[in-house]
Amino acid sequence: MLQHPNYLSKIFFFLVLFLSVSFSSCQMKSDKPQKPDYVLVIHGGAGAMERSKMSTESEAAYKEGLMTALRAGEEVLKNGGSSTDAVIASITLMEDNPLFNAGKGAVYNEVGEIAHDASIMEGKQGRAGAVGAVSIIRHPILAAKAIMDDGRHVFLVGKGAEKFAIQSGVDTVNPSYFFTQNRWDNYEKTRQSHLEREFTIPSKGTVGAVALDREGNLAAGTSTGGMHYKREGRLGDSPVIGAGTWADNNSCAVSATGHGEFFIRNAVAHDLHARMIYSGQSLQQAANDLVMNKLKSLDAGGGLIAVDKNGSIALPFNTSGMFRAYVIAGQEASVSIYSDDESK
Ligand code: ASP
């Protein structure tokens, strides 16, 4: 009889212990950021963007272009689609938008021609595809994807790339489709005045996207018309895997924009991955150091967008602006242009 209350108090003691342990472990879990279901980040190029020089209308048009592209990619991810398909959905829309220096709206090279570069990479198995110096493919990112899907090669340029794209069923157009008056006026201005200074100024408007899907797969893509008044035959970083584009499910997905020669020489996109894998740097640390210290010290203007395997994002740039937008599952989307805008 005397044992009975003792027995009850023991049960009570263990019950309290159990509840407090499970309560504190719940609290610990909620302190850690939860991996989001999906993440999508896009950019529309970095460069000199002065708030005072941009009209309210053109600011609104850029933001609308970015948001339309972001929503299209998000739709794919929300419905359980792959990070690759989300990247493609966002980039193809920006390639169709004449505001951006990719697809329609690309800049002219020094002989008055348009030459597109694009690349795509998947983080799951490291599949990749790229095209350079193509001028009849409506969506160069789709030609890059066709090369990746085919798998025999990674990088095709010029006529061979165009031939392969046609065989793969990728849409082609007459080069006049890519004409835009303001890009042509800029070309003429440079040609007539021979402003050497301008040759090295990156042309804002390159586009890119990085995504993490519900399966945990990362993908990255970049598409561009390259640099304003570039030499005929010049390839930038955008189609170079490891320079302008990189994805690895063990680290991150990256798409860069800026003065391509520096991004190639410094293997920027791959360096971000390598810093995370070999030095244990976080995505934020690695991305900020690369763009705000290393590239800046070389006087290399530009930026990048990146998402890591846990859904963290980084969007550093060392110019006065970078067209950018992102959405993290369950949170409101964000779109911004200038360096003093609210952003990651
Ligand atoms: N990175 C591109 C290139 O050098 C240009 C840009 O991003 O603005 O071709």
CSV table of C-alpha atoms and ligand atoms in Angstrom, one decimal:
chain,number,residue,atom,x,y,z
A,1,MET,CA,0.0,0.0,0.0
A,2,LEU,CA,2.8,2.4,0.8
A,3,GLN,CA,4.5,1.7,-2.5
A,4,HIS,CA,1.5,3.1,-4.5
A,5,PRO,CA,2.1,6.9,-4.2
A,6,ASN,CA,5.8,6.3,-4.8
A,7,TYR,CA,5.1,4.5,-8.0
A,8,LEU,CA,2.8,7.4,-9.2
A,9,SER,CA,5.3,10.0,-8.4
A,10,LYS,CA,7.9,8.1,-10.5
A,11,ILE,CA,5.5,8.1,-13.5
A,12,PHE,CA,4.8,11.8,-12.9
A,13,PHE,CA,8.6,12.5,-12.8
A,14,PHE,CA,9.3,10.7,-16.1
A,15,LEU,CA,6.3,12.3,-17.8
A,16,VAL,CA,7.6,15.8,-16.9
A,17,LEU,CA,11.1,14.8,-18.1
A,18,PHE,CA,9.7,13.5,-21.4
A,19,LEU,CA,7.6,16.6,-22.0
A,20,SER,CA,10.5,19.0,-21.2
A,21,VAL,CA,12.9,17.1,-23.5
A,22,SER,CA,10.5,17.0,-26.4
A,23,PHE,CA,9.6,20.7,-25.8
A,24,SER,CA,13.2,21.8,-25.9
A,25,SER,CA,14.0,19.7,-29.0
A,26,CYS,CA,11.0,21.3,-30.7
A,27,GLN,CA,12.4,24.6,-29.9
A,28,MET,CA,15.8,23.7,-31.1
A,29,LYS,CA,14.3,22.6,-34.4
A,30,SER,CA,12.4,25.9,-34.9
A,31,ASP,CA,15.6,27.9,-34.3
A,32,LYS,CA,17.2,26.3,-37.3
A,33,PRO,CA,16.1,27.7,-40.7
A,34,GLN,CA,14.0,25.2,-42.4
A,35,LYS,CA,15.0,24.1,-45.9
A,36,PRO,CA,12.4,25.6,-48.2
A,37,ASP,CA,10.5,23.4,-50.7
A,38,TYR,CA,11.9,25.4,-53.6
A,39,VAL,CA,13.9,28.5,-54.4
A,40,LEU,CA,14.3,30.5,-57.6
A,41,VAL,CA,16.6,33.5,-58.2
A,42,ILE,CA,17.0,35.3,-61.5
A,43,HIS,CA,19.1,38.2,-62.8
A,44,GLY,CA,18.8,40.6,-65.7
A,45,GLY,CA,22.4,41.8,-65.7
A,46,ALA,CA,24.6,44.0,-63.6
A,47,GLY,CA,26.1,47.4,-64.5
A,48,ALA,CA,26.0,51.1,-64.0
A,49,MET,CA,22.4,51.9,-63.0
A,50,GLU,CA,21.7,55.3,-61.6
A,51,ARG,CA,18.3,55.8,-60.0
A,52,SER,CA,18.4,59.4,-61.2
A,53,LYS,CA,18.9,58.3,-64.8
A,54,MET,CA,16.2,55.7,-65.0
A,55,SER,CA,12.6,56.8,-65.7
A,56,THR,CA,9.8,55.5,-63.5
A,57,GLU,CA,8.4,53.8,-66.6
A,58,SER,CA,11.5,52.0,-67.5
A,59,GLU,CA,12.1,50.9,-63.9
A,60,ALA,CA,8.6,49.5,-63.8
A,61,ALA,CA,9.1,47.8,-67.2
A,62,TYR,CA,12.3,46.0,-66.0
A,63,LYS,CA,10.6,45.0,-62.8
A,64,GLU,CA,7.6,43.6,-64.6
A,65,GLY,CA,9.9,41.7,-67.0
A,66,LEU,CA,11.7,40.2,-64.1
A,67,MET,CA,8.5,39.3,-62.2
A,68,THR,CA,6.9,37.7,-65.2
A,69,ALA,CA,10.0,35.5,-65.7
A,70,LEU,CA,10.2,34.7,-62.0
A,71,ARG,CA,6.5,33.7,-61.8
A,72,ALA,CA,6.9,31.4,-64.9
A,73,GLY,CA,9.8,29.6,-63.2
A,74,GLU,CA,8.1,29.5,-59.9
A,75,GLU,CA,5.0,27.9,-61.4
A,76,VAL,CA,7.2,25.0,-62.6
A,77,LEU,CA,8.7,24.5,-59.1
A,78,LYS,CA,5.4,24.9,-57.3
A,79,ASN,CA,3.9,22.1,-59.4
A,80,GLY,CA,6.8,19.8,-58.6
A,81,GLY,CA,8.8,20.5,-61.8
A,82,SER,CA,12.5,20.3,-62.1
A,83,SER,CA,15.0,23.1,-61.4
A,84,THR,CA,16.2,22.7,-65.0
A,85,ASP,CA,12.7,23.4,-66.3
A,86,ALA,CA,12.3,26.4,-64.0
A,87,VAL,CA,15.5,27.9,-65.2
A,88,ILE,CA,14.5,27.4,-68.8
A,89,ALA,CA,11.0,28.9,-68.2
A,90,SER,CA,12.5,32.0,-66.7
A,91,ILE,CA,15.3,32.5,-69.1
A,92,THR,CA,13.3,31.9,-72.3
A,93,LEU,CA,10.9,34.7,-71.2
A,94,MET,CA,13.8,37.1,-70.6
A,95,GLU,CA,15.3,36.1,-74.0
A,96,ASP,CA,12.0,37.2,-75.6
A,97,ASN,CA,12.0,40.5,-73.7
A,98,PRO,CA,13.8,43.2,-75.7
A,99,LEU,CA,14.8,45.0,-72.5
A,100,PHE,CA,17.4,42.4,-71.8
A,101,ASN,CA,20.7,41.7,-73.6
A,102,ALA,CA,19.8,38.1,-74.4
A,103,GLY,CA,17.8,36.7,-77.3
A,104,LYS,CA,15.8,39.6,-78.7
A,105,GLY,CA,17.4,42.8,-77.5
A,106,ALA,CA,21.0,41.5,-77.7
A,107,VAL,CA,23.8,44.0,-78.2
A,108,TYR,CA,25.8,44.3,-81.5
A,109,ASN,CA,29.5,43.4,-82.0
A,110,GLU,CA,32.0,45.6,-83.8
A,111,VAL,CA,30.9,44.4,-87.2
A,112,GLY,CA,27.2,45.2,-86.4
A,113,GLU,CA,26.2,41.6,-85.8
A,114,ILE,CA,24.5,39.8,-83.0
A,115,ALA,CA,26.2,36.8,-81.5
A,116,HIS,CA,24.5,35.0,-78.6
A,117,ASP,CA,26.2,32.9,-75.9
A,118,ALA,CA,24.3,30.6,-73.4
A,119,SER,CA,24.9,27.7,-71.0
A,120,ILE,CA,23.1,25.5,-68.6
A,121,MET,CA,24.2,23.0,-65.9
A,122,GLU,CA,22.4,20.5,-63.6
A,123,GLY,CA,23.7,19.8,-60.1
A,124,LYS,CA,22.5,16.2,-59.9
A,125,GLN,CA,25.0,14.6,-62.2
A,126,GLY,CA,26.9,17.5,-63.5
A,127,ARG,CA,25.3,17.5,-66.9
A,128,ALA,CA,26.0,20.7,-68.9
A,129,GLY,CA,25.5,22.3,-72.3
A,130,ALA,CA,26.6,25.5,-73.9
A,131,VAL,CA,26.5,27.5,-77.2
A,132,GLY,CA,28.6,30.4,-78.3
A,133,ALA,CA,28.5,32.9,-81.2
A,134,VAL,CA,25.1,31.8,-82.5
A,135,SER,CA,22.9,34.3,-84.4
A,136,ILE,CA,19.8,32.5,-85.7
A,137,ILE,CA,18.5,30.7,-82.5
A,138,ARG,CA,15.5,32.4,-80.9
A,139,HIS,CA,16.2,30.9,-77.5
A,140,PRO,CA,20.0,30.2,-77.2
A,141,ILE,CA,19.3,28.6,-73.7
A,142,LEU,CA,17.2,25.9,-75.5
A,143,ALA,CA,20.2,25.1,-77.8
A,144,ALA,CA,22.4,24.8,-74.7
A,145,LYS,CA,19.9,22.4,-73.2
A,146,ALA,CA,19.7,20.3,-76.4
A,147,ILE,CA,23.5,19.9,-76.3
A,148,MET,CA,23.2,18.9,-72.6
A,149,ASP,CA,20.4,16.4,-73.3
A,150,ASP,CA,22.3,14.9,-76.2
A,151,GLY,CA,25.3,14.4,-74.0
A,152,ARG,CA,28.0,13.8,-76.6
A,153,HIS,CA,29.6,17.3,-76.2
A,154,VAL,CA,29.3,20.2,-73.8
A,155,PHE,CA,30.1,23.2,-75.9
A,156,LEU,CA,29.3,24.0,-79.6
A,157,VAL,CA,29.9,27.3,-81.3
A,158,GLY,CA,29.0,29.1,-84.5
A,159,LYS,CA,27.6,27.3,-87.5
A,160,GLY,CA,28.0,23.9,-86.0
A,161,ALA,CA,26.0,24.9,-82.9
A,162,GLU,CA,23.3,26.3,-85.2
A,163,LYS,CA,23.2,23.1,-87.3
A,164,PHE,CA,22.9,21.0,-84.2
A,165,ALA,CA,20.1,23.2,-82.8
A,166,ILE,CA,18.1,22.9,-86.1
A,167,GLN,CA,18.5,19.1,-86.0
A,168,SER,CA,17.3,19.1,-82.4
A,169,GLY,CA,14.2,21.0,-83.3
A,170,VAL,CA,15.1,24.3,-81.6
A,171,ASP,CA,13.4,27.3,-83.1
A,172,THR,CA,15.4,29.4,-85.5
A,173,VAL,CA,14.7,33.0,-86.8
A,174,ASN,CA,16.1,35.4,-89.3
A,175,PRO,CA,18.8,37.5,-87.6
A,176,SER,CA,16.7,40.6,-88.2
A,177,TYR,CA,14.3,39.3,-85.6
A,178,PHE,CA,16.8,40.3,-82.9
A,179,PHE,CA,17.0,44.0,-84.1
A,180,THR,CA,16.1,46.7,-81.5
A,181,GLN,CA,16.5,50.4,-82.3
A,182,ASN,CA,18.2,51.4,-79.1
A,183,ARG,CA,20.9,48.7,-79.3
A,184,TRP,CA,21.5,49.7,-83.0
A,185,ASP,CA,21.8,53.3,-82.0
A,186,ASN,CA,24.3,52.5,-79.3
A,187,TYR,CA,26.3,50.5,-81.9
A,188,GLU,CA,26.3,53.4,-84.3
A,189,LYS,CA,27.3,55.8,-81.6
A,190,THR,CA,30.3,53.7,-80.6
A,191,ARG,CA,31.3,53.0,-84.2
A,192,GLN,CA,31.2,56.7,-85.2
A,193,SER,CA,32.9,58.0,-82.1
A,194,HIS,CA,35.4,55.1,-81.5
A,195,LEU,CA,34.9,55.5,-77.8
A,196,GLU,CA,37.6,52.9,-76.8
A,197,ARG,CA,36.5,53.4,-73.2
A,198,GLU,CA,33.2,51.8,-74.1
A,199,PHE,CA,34.7,48.6,-75.4
A,200,THR,CA,35.3,47.4,-71.9
A,201,ILE,CA,32.0,48.4,-70.3
A,202,PRO,CA,29.9,45.4,-69.8
A,203,SER,CA,26.5,45.7,-71.4
A,204,LYS,CA,23.8,45.3,-68.8
A,205,GLY,CA,21.1,42.9,-69.5
A,206,THR,CA,22.6,39.4,-69.6
A,207,VAL,CA,20.1,37.1,-68.0
A,208,GLY,CA,20.4,34.1,-65.6
A,209,ALA,CA,18.5,31.9,-63.3
A,210,VAL,CA,19.4,29.4,-60.5
A,211,ALA,CA,16.9,27.1,-58.8
A,212,LEU,CA,16.5,24.4,-56.1
A,213,ASP,CA,13.5,22.1,-56.7
A,214,ARG,CA,11.4,19.9,-54.4
A,215,GLU,CA,13.7,16.9,-55.1
A,216,GLY,CA,16.7,18.9,-53.9
A,217,ASN,CA,18.2,19.2,-57.3
A,218,LEU,CA,20.0,22.4,-58.3
A,219,ALA,CA,20.3,24.0,-61.8
A,220,ALA,CA,21.8,27.1,-63.3
A,221,GLY,CA,21.6,28.9,-66.6
A,222,THR,CA,22.9,32.0,-68.3
A,223,SER,CA,22.1,33.7,-71.6
A,224,THR,CA,23.6,36.8,-73.2
A,225,GLY,CA,24.4,38.9,-76.3
A,226,GLY,CA,27.8,39.5,-74.7
A,227,MET,CA,29.6,42.8,-74.4
A,228,HIS,CA,28.7,45.8,-76.4
A,229,TYR,CA,30.9,46.3,-79.5
A,230,LYS,CA,32.9,43.1,-78.7
A,231,ARG,CA,35.3,41.7,-81.3
A,232,GLU,CA,33.9,39.3,-83.9
A,233,GLY,CA,34.3,35.8,-82.5
A,234,ARG,CA,34.6,36.9,-78.9
A,235,LEU,CA,33.1,34.5,-76.3
A,236,GLY,CA,32.4,35.7,-72.8
A,237,ASP,CA,32.0,33.9,-69.5
A,238,SER,CA,28.3,33.2,-69.9
A,239,PRO,CA,28.7,30.1,-72.0
A,240,VAL,CA,31.8,28.9,-70.2
A,241,ILE,CA,30.9,26.2,-67.6
A,242,GLY,CA,32.8,27.1,-64.4
A,243,ALA,CA,33.1,30.8,-65.3
A,244,GLY,CA,29.5,32.1,-65.8
A,245,THR,CA,27.5,29.1,-64.9
A,246,TRP,CA,27.9,26.2,-62.4
A,247,ALA,CA,25.7,23.8,-60.5
A,248,ASP,CA,26.5,20.9,-58.1
A,249,ASN,CA,24.0,19.4,-55.7
A,250,ASN,CA,26.7,19.2,-53.0
A,251,SER,CA,27.2,22.9,-52.9
A,252,CYS,CA,25.3,25.5,-55.0
A,253,ALA,CA,24.1,26.7,-58.4
A,254,VAL,CA,25.5,30.0,-59.8
A,255,SER,CA,24.9,32.4,-62.7
A,256,ALA,CA,27.2,35.3,-63.2
A,257,THR,CA,27.0,38.7,-65.0
A,258,GLY,CA,29.6,41.3,-65.6
A,259,HIS,CA,32.9,41.9,-67.4
A,260,GLY,CA,33.3,38.3,-68.8
A,261,GLU,CA,37.0,38.3,-69.3
A,262,PHE,CA,37.6,38.6,-65.5
A,263,PHE,CA,35.0,35.9,-64.8
A,264,ILE,CA,36.7,33.5,-67.1
A,265,ARG,CA,40.2,34.3,-65.8
A,266,ASN,CA,39.0,33.7,-62.2
A,267,ALA,CA,36.7,30.8,-62.9
A,268,VAL,CA,34.2,32.6,-60.7
A,269,ALA,CA,31.2,30.3,-60.7
A,270,HIS,CA,33.4,27.2,-60.0
A,271,ASP,CA,35.4,29.1,-57.4
A,272,LEU,CA,32.3,29.8,-55.4
A,273,HIS,CA,31.5,26.0,-55.4
A,274,ALA,CA,35.2,25.2,-54.6
A,275,ARG,CA,35.3,27.6,-51.6
A,276,MET,CA,32.2,25.9,-50.1
A,277,ILE,CA,33.5,22.4,-50.7
A,278,TYR,CA,37.2,22.7,-49.9
A,279,SER,CA,37.2,25.6,-47.4
A,280,GLY,CA,33.9,25.2,-45.7
A,281,GLN,CA,32.8,28.8,-46.5
A,282,SER,CA,29.1,29.5,-46.4
A,283,LEU,CA,27.4,30.6,-49.7
A,284,GLN,CA,27.2,34.2,-48.4
A,285,GLN,CA,30.8,34.4,-47.3
A,286,ALA,CA,32.2,32.9,-50.5
A,287,ALA,CA,29.9,34.9,-52.9
A,288,ASN,CA,30.6,38.2,-51.1
A,289,ASP,CA,34.3,37.7,-50.9
A,290,LEU,CA,34.5,36.8,-54.6
A,291,VAL,CA,32.5,39.7,-55.9
A,292,MET,CA,33.1,42.5,-53.3
A,293,ASN,CA,36.8,41.8,-52.7
A,294,LYS,CA,38.4,39.7,-55.3
A,295,LEU,CA,36.7,41.0,-58.5
A,296,LYS,CA,36.4,44.5,-57.1
A,297,SER,CA,40.2,44.6,-56.5
A,298,LEU,CA,40.7,43.7,-60.1
A,299,ASP,CA,38.3,46.5,-61.2
A,300,ALA,CA,36.0,43.9,-62.6
A,301,GLY,CA,32.4,45.1,-62.5
A,302,GLY,CA,29.7,42.5,-62.1
A,303,GLY,CA,27.8,40.2,-59.8
A,304,LEU,CA,26.2,36.8,-59.5
A,305,ILE,CA,23.2,35.0,-58.2
A,306,ALA,CA,23.5,31.7,-56.3
A,307,VAL,CA,21.4,29.3,-54.2
A,308,ASP,CA,22.9,26.5,-52.1
A,309,LYS,CA,21.7,23.0,-51.4
A,310,ASN,CA,19.9,24.2,-48.3
A,311,GLY,CA,18.0,26.9,-50.1
A,312,SER,CA,20.1,29.9,-48.9
A,313,ILE,CA,20.7,32.5,-51.5
A,314,ALA,CA,23.3,35.2,-52.3
A,315,LEU,CA,23.0,38.1,-54.8
A,316,PRO,CA,26.2,40.2,-54.5
A,317,PHE,CA,27.2,42.8,-57.1
A,318,ASN,CA,29.9,45.5,-57.1
A,319,THR,CA,28.2,47.8,-59.6
A,320,SER,CA,25.5,50.4,-58.8
A,321,GLY,CA,22.8,48.0,-59.9
A,322,MET,CA,21.8,44.5,-60.8
A,323,PHE,CA,18.4,43.6,-62.1
A,324,ARG,CA,17.3,40.8,-59.8
A,325,ALA,CA,14.4,38.9,-58.3
A,326,TYR,CA,13.9,35.8,-56.2
A,327,VAL,CA,11.2,33.7,-54.5
A,328,ILE,CA,11.6,31.3,-51.7
A,329,ALA,CA,8.6,28.8,-51.2
A,330,GLY,CA,6.2,30.2,-48.7
A,331,GLN,CA,7.6,33.7,-48.8
A,332,GLU,CA,6.8,36.8,-50.8
A,333,ALA,CA,8.8,37.3,-54.0
A,334,SER,CA,11.3,40.2,-54.1
A,335,VAL,CA,12.4,42.3,-57.1
A,336,SER,CA,15.0,45.0,-57.1
A,337,ILE,CA,17.5,47.0,-59.2
A,338,TYR,CA,19.8,49.3,-57.2
A,339,SER,CA,22.5,48.5,-54.6
A,340,ASP,CA,20.5,50.4,-51.9
A,341,ASP,CA,17.3,48.4,-52.5
A,342,GLU,CA,16.2,45.9,-49.9
A,343,SER,CA,17.7,42.6,-50.9
A,344,LYS,CA,20.0,39.7,-49.8
B,1,ASP,N1,29.2,38.5,-68.8
B,1,ASP,C1,28.7,38.9,-70.1
B,1,ASP,C2,29.9,38.8,-71.1
B,1,ASP,O1,31.0,39.1,-70.7
B,1,ASP,C3,28.2,40.3,-70.1
B,1,ASP,C4,27.3,40.7,-69.0
B,1,ASP,O2,27.0,39.9,-68.1
B,1,ASP,O3,26.9,41.8,-68.9
B,1,ASP,O4,29.7,38.4,-72.2
